[in-house]
N, C-alpha and C. Protein backbone atom coordinates (compact mmCIF):
# COMPACT_ATOMS: atom_id res chain seq x y z
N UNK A 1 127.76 181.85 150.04
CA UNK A 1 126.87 181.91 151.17
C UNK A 1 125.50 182.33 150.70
N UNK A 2 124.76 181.91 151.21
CA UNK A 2 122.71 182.18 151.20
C UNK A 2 122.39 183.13 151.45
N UNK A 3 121.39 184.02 151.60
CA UNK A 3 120.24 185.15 151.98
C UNK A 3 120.59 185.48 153.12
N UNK A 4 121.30 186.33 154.14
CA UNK A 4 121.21 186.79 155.36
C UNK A 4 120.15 188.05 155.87
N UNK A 5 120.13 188.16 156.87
CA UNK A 5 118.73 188.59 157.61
C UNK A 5 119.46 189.69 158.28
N UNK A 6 119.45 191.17 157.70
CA UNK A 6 119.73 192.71 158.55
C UNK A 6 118.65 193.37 159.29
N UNK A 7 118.31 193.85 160.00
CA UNK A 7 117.20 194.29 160.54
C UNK A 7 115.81 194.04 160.03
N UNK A 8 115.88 192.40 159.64
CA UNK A 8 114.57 191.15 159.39
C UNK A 8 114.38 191.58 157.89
N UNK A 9 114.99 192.27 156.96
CA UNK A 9 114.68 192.13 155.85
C UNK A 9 116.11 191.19 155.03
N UNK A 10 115.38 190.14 154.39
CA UNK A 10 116.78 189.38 153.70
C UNK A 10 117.83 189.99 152.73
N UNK A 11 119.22 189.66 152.81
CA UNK A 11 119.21 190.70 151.81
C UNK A 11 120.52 189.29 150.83
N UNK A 12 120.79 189.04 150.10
CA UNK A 12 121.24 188.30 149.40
C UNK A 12 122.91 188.87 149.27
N UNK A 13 124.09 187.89 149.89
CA UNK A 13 125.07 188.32 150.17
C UNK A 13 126.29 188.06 148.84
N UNK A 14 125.33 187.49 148.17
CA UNK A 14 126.30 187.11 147.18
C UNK A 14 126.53 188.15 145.70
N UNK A 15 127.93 188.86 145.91
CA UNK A 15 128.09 189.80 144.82
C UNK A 15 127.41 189.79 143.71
N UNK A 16 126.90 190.74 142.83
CA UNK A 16 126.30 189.93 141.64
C UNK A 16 127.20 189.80 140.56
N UNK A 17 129.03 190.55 140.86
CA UNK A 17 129.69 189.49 139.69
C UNK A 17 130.35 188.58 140.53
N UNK A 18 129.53 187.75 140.88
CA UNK A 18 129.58 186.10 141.83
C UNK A 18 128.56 185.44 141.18
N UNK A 19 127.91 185.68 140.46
CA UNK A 19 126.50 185.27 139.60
C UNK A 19 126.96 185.10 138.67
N UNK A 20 126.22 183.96 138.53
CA UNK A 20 126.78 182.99 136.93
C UNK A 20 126.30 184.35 136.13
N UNK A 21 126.68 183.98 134.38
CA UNK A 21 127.06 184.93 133.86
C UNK A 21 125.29 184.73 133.30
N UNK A 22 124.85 183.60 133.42
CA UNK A 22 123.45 183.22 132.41
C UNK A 22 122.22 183.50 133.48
N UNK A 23 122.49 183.75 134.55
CA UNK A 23 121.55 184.19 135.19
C UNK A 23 120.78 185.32 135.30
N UNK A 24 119.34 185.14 135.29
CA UNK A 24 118.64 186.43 134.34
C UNK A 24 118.43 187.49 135.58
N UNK A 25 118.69 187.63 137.10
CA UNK A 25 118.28 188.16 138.29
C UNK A 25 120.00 188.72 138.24
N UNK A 26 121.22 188.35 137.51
CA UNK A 26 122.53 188.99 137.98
C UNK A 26 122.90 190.04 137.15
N UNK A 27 121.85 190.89 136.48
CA UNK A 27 121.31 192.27 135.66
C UNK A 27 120.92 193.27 136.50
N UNK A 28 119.71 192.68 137.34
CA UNK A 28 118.54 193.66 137.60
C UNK A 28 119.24 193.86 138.72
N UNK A 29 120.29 192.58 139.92
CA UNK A 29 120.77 192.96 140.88
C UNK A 29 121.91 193.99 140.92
N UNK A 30 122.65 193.80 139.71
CA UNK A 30 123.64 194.86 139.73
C UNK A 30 123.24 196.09 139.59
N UNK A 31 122.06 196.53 138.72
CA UNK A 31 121.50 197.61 138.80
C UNK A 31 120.98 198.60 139.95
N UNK A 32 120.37 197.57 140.37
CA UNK A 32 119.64 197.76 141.89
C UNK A 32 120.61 198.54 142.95
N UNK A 33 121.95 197.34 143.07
CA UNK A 33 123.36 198.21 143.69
C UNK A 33 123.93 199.32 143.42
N UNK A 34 123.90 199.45 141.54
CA UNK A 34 124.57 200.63 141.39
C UNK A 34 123.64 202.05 141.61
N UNK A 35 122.41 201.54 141.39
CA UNK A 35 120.91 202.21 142.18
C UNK A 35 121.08 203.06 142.88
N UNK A 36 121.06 201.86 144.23
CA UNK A 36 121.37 202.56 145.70
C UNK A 36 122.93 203.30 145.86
N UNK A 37 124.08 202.52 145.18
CA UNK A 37 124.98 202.90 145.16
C UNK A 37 125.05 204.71 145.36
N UNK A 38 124.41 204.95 144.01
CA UNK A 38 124.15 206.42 143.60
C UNK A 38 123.06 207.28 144.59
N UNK A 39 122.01 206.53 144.94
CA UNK A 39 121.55 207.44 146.09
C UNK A 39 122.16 207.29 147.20
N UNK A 40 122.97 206.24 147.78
CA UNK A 40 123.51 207.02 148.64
C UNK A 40 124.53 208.05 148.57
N UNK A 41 125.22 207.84 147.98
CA UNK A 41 126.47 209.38 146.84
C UNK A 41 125.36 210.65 147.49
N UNK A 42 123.99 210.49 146.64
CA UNK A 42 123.47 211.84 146.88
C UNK A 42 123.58 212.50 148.43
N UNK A 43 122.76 211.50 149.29
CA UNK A 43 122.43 211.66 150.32
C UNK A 43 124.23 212.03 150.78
N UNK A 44 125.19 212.02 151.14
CA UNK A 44 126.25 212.38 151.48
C UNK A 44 127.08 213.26 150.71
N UNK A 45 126.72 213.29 149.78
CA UNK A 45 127.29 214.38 149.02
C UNK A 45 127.06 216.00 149.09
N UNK A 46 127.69 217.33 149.80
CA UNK A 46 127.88 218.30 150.10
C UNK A 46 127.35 218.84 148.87
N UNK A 47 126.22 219.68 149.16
CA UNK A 47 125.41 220.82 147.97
C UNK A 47 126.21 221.47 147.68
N UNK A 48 126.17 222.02 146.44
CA UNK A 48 126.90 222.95 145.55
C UNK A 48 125.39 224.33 145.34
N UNK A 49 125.92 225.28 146.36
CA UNK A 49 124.76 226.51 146.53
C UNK A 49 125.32 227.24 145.22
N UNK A 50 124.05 227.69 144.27
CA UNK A 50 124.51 228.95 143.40
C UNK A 50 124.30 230.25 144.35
N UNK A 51 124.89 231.28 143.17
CA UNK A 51 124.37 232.61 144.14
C UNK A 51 123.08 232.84 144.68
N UNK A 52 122.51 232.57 143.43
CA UNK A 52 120.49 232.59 143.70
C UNK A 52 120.70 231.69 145.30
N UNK A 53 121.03 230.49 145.38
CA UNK A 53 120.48 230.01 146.71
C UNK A 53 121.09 230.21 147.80
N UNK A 54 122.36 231.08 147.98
CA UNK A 54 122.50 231.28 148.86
C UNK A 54 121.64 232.86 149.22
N UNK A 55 121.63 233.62 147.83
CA UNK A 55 120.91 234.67 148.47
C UNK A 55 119.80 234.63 149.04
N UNK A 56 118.80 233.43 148.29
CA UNK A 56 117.26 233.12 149.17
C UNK A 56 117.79 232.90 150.20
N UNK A 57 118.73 232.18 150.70
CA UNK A 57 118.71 231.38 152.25
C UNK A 57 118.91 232.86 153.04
N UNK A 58 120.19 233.62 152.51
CA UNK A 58 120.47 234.80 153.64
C UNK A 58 119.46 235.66 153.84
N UNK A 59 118.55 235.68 152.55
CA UNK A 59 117.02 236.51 152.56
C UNK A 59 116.16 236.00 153.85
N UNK A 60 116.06 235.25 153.55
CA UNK A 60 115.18 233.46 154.33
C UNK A 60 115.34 234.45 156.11
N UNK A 61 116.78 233.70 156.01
CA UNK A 61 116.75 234.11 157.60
C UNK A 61 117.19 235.12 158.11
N UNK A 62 117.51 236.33 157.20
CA UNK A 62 117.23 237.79 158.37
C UNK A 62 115.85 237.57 158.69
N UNK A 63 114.78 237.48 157.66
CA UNK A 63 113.61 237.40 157.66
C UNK A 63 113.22 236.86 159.07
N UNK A 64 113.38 235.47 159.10
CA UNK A 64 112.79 234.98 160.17
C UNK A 64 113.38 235.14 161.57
N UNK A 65 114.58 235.91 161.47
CA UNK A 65 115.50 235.49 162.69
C UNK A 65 115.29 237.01 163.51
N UNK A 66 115.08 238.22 162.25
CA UNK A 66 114.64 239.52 162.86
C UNK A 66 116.18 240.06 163.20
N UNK A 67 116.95 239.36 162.36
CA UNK A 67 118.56 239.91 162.90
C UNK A 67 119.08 240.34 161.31
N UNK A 68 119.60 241.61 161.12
CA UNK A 68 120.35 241.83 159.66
C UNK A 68 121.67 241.59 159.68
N UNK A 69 122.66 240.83 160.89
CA UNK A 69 123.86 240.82 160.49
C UNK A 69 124.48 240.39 159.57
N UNK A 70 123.76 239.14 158.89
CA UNK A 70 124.29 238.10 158.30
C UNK A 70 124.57 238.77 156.79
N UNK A 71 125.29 238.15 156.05
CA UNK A 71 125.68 238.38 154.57
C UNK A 71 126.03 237.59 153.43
N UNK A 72 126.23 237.28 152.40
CA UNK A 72 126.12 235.97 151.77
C UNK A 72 127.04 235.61 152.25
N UNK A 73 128.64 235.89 152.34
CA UNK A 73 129.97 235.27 152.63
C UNK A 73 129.82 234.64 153.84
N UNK A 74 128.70 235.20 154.86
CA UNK A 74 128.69 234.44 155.94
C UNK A 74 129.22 235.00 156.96
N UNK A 75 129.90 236.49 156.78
CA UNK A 75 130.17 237.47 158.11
C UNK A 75 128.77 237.66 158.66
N UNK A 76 128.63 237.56 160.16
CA UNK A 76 127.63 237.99 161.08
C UNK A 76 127.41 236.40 161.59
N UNK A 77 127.85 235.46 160.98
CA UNK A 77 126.82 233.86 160.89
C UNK A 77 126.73 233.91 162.56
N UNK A 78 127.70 234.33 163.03
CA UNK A 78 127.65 233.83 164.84
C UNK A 78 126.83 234.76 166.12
N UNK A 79 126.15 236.20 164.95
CA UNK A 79 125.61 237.30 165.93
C UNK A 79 123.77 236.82 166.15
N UNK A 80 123.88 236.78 167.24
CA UNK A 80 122.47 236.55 168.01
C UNK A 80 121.57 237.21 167.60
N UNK A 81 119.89 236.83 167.76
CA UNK A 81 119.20 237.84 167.34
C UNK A 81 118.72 238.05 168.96
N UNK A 82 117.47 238.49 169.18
CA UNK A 82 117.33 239.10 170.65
C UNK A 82 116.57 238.20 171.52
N UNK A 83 116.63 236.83 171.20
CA UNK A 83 115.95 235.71 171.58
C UNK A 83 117.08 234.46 171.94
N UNK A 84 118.33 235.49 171.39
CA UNK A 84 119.98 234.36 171.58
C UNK A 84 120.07 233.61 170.77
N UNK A 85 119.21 233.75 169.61
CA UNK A 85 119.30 232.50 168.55
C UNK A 85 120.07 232.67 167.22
N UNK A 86 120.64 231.88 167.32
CA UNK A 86 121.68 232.57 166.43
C UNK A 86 121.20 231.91 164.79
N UNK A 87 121.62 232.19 163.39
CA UNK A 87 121.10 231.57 162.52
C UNK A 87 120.55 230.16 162.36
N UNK A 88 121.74 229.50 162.87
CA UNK A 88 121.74 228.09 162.66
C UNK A 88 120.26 227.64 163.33
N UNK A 89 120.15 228.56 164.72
CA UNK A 89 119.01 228.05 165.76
C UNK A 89 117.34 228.25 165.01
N UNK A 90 117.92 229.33 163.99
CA UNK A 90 116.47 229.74 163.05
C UNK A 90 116.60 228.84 161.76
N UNK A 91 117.48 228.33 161.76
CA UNK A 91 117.78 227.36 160.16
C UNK A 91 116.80 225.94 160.77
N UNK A 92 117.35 225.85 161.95
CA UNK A 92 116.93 224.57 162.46
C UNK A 92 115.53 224.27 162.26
N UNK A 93 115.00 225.42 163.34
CA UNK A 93 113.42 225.42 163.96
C UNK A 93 112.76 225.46 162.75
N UNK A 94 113.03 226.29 161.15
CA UNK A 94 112.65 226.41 160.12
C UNK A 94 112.47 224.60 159.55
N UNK A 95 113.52 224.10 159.82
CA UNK A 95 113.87 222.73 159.08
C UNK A 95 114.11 222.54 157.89
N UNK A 96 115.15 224.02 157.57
CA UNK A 96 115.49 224.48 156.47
C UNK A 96 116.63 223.42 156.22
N UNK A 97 116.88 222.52 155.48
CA UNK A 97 118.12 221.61 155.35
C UNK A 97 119.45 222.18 154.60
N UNK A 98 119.26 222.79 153.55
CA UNK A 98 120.01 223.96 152.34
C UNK A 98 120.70 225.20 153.92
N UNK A 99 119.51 225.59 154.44
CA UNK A 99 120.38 226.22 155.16
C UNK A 99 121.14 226.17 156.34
N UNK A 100 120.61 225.07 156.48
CA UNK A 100 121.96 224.50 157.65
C UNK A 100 122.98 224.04 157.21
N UNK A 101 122.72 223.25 156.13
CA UNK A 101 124.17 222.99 155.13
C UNK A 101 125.25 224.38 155.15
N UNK A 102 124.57 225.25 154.32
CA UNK A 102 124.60 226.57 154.00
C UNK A 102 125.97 226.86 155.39
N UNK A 103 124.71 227.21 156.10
CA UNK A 103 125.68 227.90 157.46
C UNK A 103 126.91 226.68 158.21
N UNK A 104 126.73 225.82 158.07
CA UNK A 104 127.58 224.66 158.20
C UNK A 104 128.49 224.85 157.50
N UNK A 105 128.59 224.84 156.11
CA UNK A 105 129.90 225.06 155.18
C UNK A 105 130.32 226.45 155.29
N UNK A 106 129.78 227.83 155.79
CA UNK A 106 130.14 229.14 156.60
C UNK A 106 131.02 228.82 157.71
N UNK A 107 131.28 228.08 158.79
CA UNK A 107 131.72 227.50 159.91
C UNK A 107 130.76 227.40 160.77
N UNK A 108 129.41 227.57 160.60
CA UNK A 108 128.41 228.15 162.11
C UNK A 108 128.64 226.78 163.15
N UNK A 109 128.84 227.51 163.90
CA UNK A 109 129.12 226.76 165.74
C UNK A 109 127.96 226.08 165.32
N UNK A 110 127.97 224.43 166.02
CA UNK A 110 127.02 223.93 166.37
C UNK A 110 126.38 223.91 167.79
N UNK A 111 127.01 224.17 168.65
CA UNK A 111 126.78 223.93 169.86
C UNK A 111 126.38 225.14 170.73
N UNK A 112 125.98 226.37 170.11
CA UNK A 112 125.65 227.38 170.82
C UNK A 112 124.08 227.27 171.35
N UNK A 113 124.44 228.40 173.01
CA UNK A 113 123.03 228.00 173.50
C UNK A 113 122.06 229.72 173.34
N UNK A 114 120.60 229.30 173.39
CA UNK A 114 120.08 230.35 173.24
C UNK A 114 119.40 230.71 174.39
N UNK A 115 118.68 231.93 174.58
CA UNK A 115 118.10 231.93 175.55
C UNK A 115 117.31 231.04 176.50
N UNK A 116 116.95 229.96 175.73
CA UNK A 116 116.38 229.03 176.73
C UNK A 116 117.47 227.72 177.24
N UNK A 117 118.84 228.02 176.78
CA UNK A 117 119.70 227.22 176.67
C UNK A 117 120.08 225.77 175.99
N UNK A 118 118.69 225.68 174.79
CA UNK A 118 118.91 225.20 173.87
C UNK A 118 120.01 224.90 172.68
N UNK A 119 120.46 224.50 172.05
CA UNK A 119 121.53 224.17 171.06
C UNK A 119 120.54 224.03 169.67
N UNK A 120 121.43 224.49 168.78
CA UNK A 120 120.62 224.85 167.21
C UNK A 120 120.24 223.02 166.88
N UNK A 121 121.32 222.42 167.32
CA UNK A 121 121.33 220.54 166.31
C UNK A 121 120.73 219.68 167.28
C-alpha cells in the first residue's frame, strides 16, 4: 500500500523491512522508527527518583504548600495545608512534573477538592 494521510501529514505505511533490501531511504526509515520508537519509551516510561530528588521535591513543597507534614516515604502526602490544598494541588499549580510523578507513585488521591473545590489534575 502507498503514503496514507493521519491528521494531514503523510506518513508512509509500508514497514521498512517491506523495503527492498537496495533501497537507500529503507536505513534512514528504520532509524527514524527506532528513533521515535525510543522517545516514545521515554515519554511513558515511570522516573526512577534518587534520594537527592526526592528530597528536593519534599523540600520543594513544604516550601510552597506552607504545610510540614509530608516526608520522603510519603507519610502526610494526603494532609491539607490551610487553603485545602493538598500536595498534589501545590505540585500541580507549581507544574512541577517530577513531583506529581513523585506523589503519584506515593498513592496521592487524584481527585481531592480544595477550598475552592478544585481538583489537583
Amino acid at each position: 500500500s502507498g503514503p496514507r494521510t493521519l491528521l494531514s501529514a503523510p506518513v508512509d505505511s509500508t514497514p521498512p523491512e517491506a523495503a527492498p533490501a537496495n533501497s537507500k531511504t529503507a536505513g534512514s526509515k528504520r532509524r527514524k522508527m527506532d528513533a521515535d520508537e525510543e522517545a516514545s519509551d521515554k515519554r511513558i516510561r515511570p522516573k526512577e527518583f534518587t534520594d537527592a530528588d526526592e528530597i528536593r521535591i519534599v523540600e520543594n513543597l513544604i516550601d510552597k504548600s506552607s504545610n510540614n507534614a509530608l516526608d520522603i516515604n510519603g507519610s502526610g502526602i494526603a494532609e491539607p495545608n490551610s487553603k485545602n490544598e493538598t500536595y498534589l494541588h501545590v505540585a500541580a499549580d507549581l507544574c512541577d512534573a517530577d513531583a506529581i510523578r513523585w506523589l503519584l507513585s506515593k498513592g496521592a488521591a487524584v481527585d481531592p477538592r480544595d477550598g475552592t473545590g478544585a481538583t489537583p489534575l
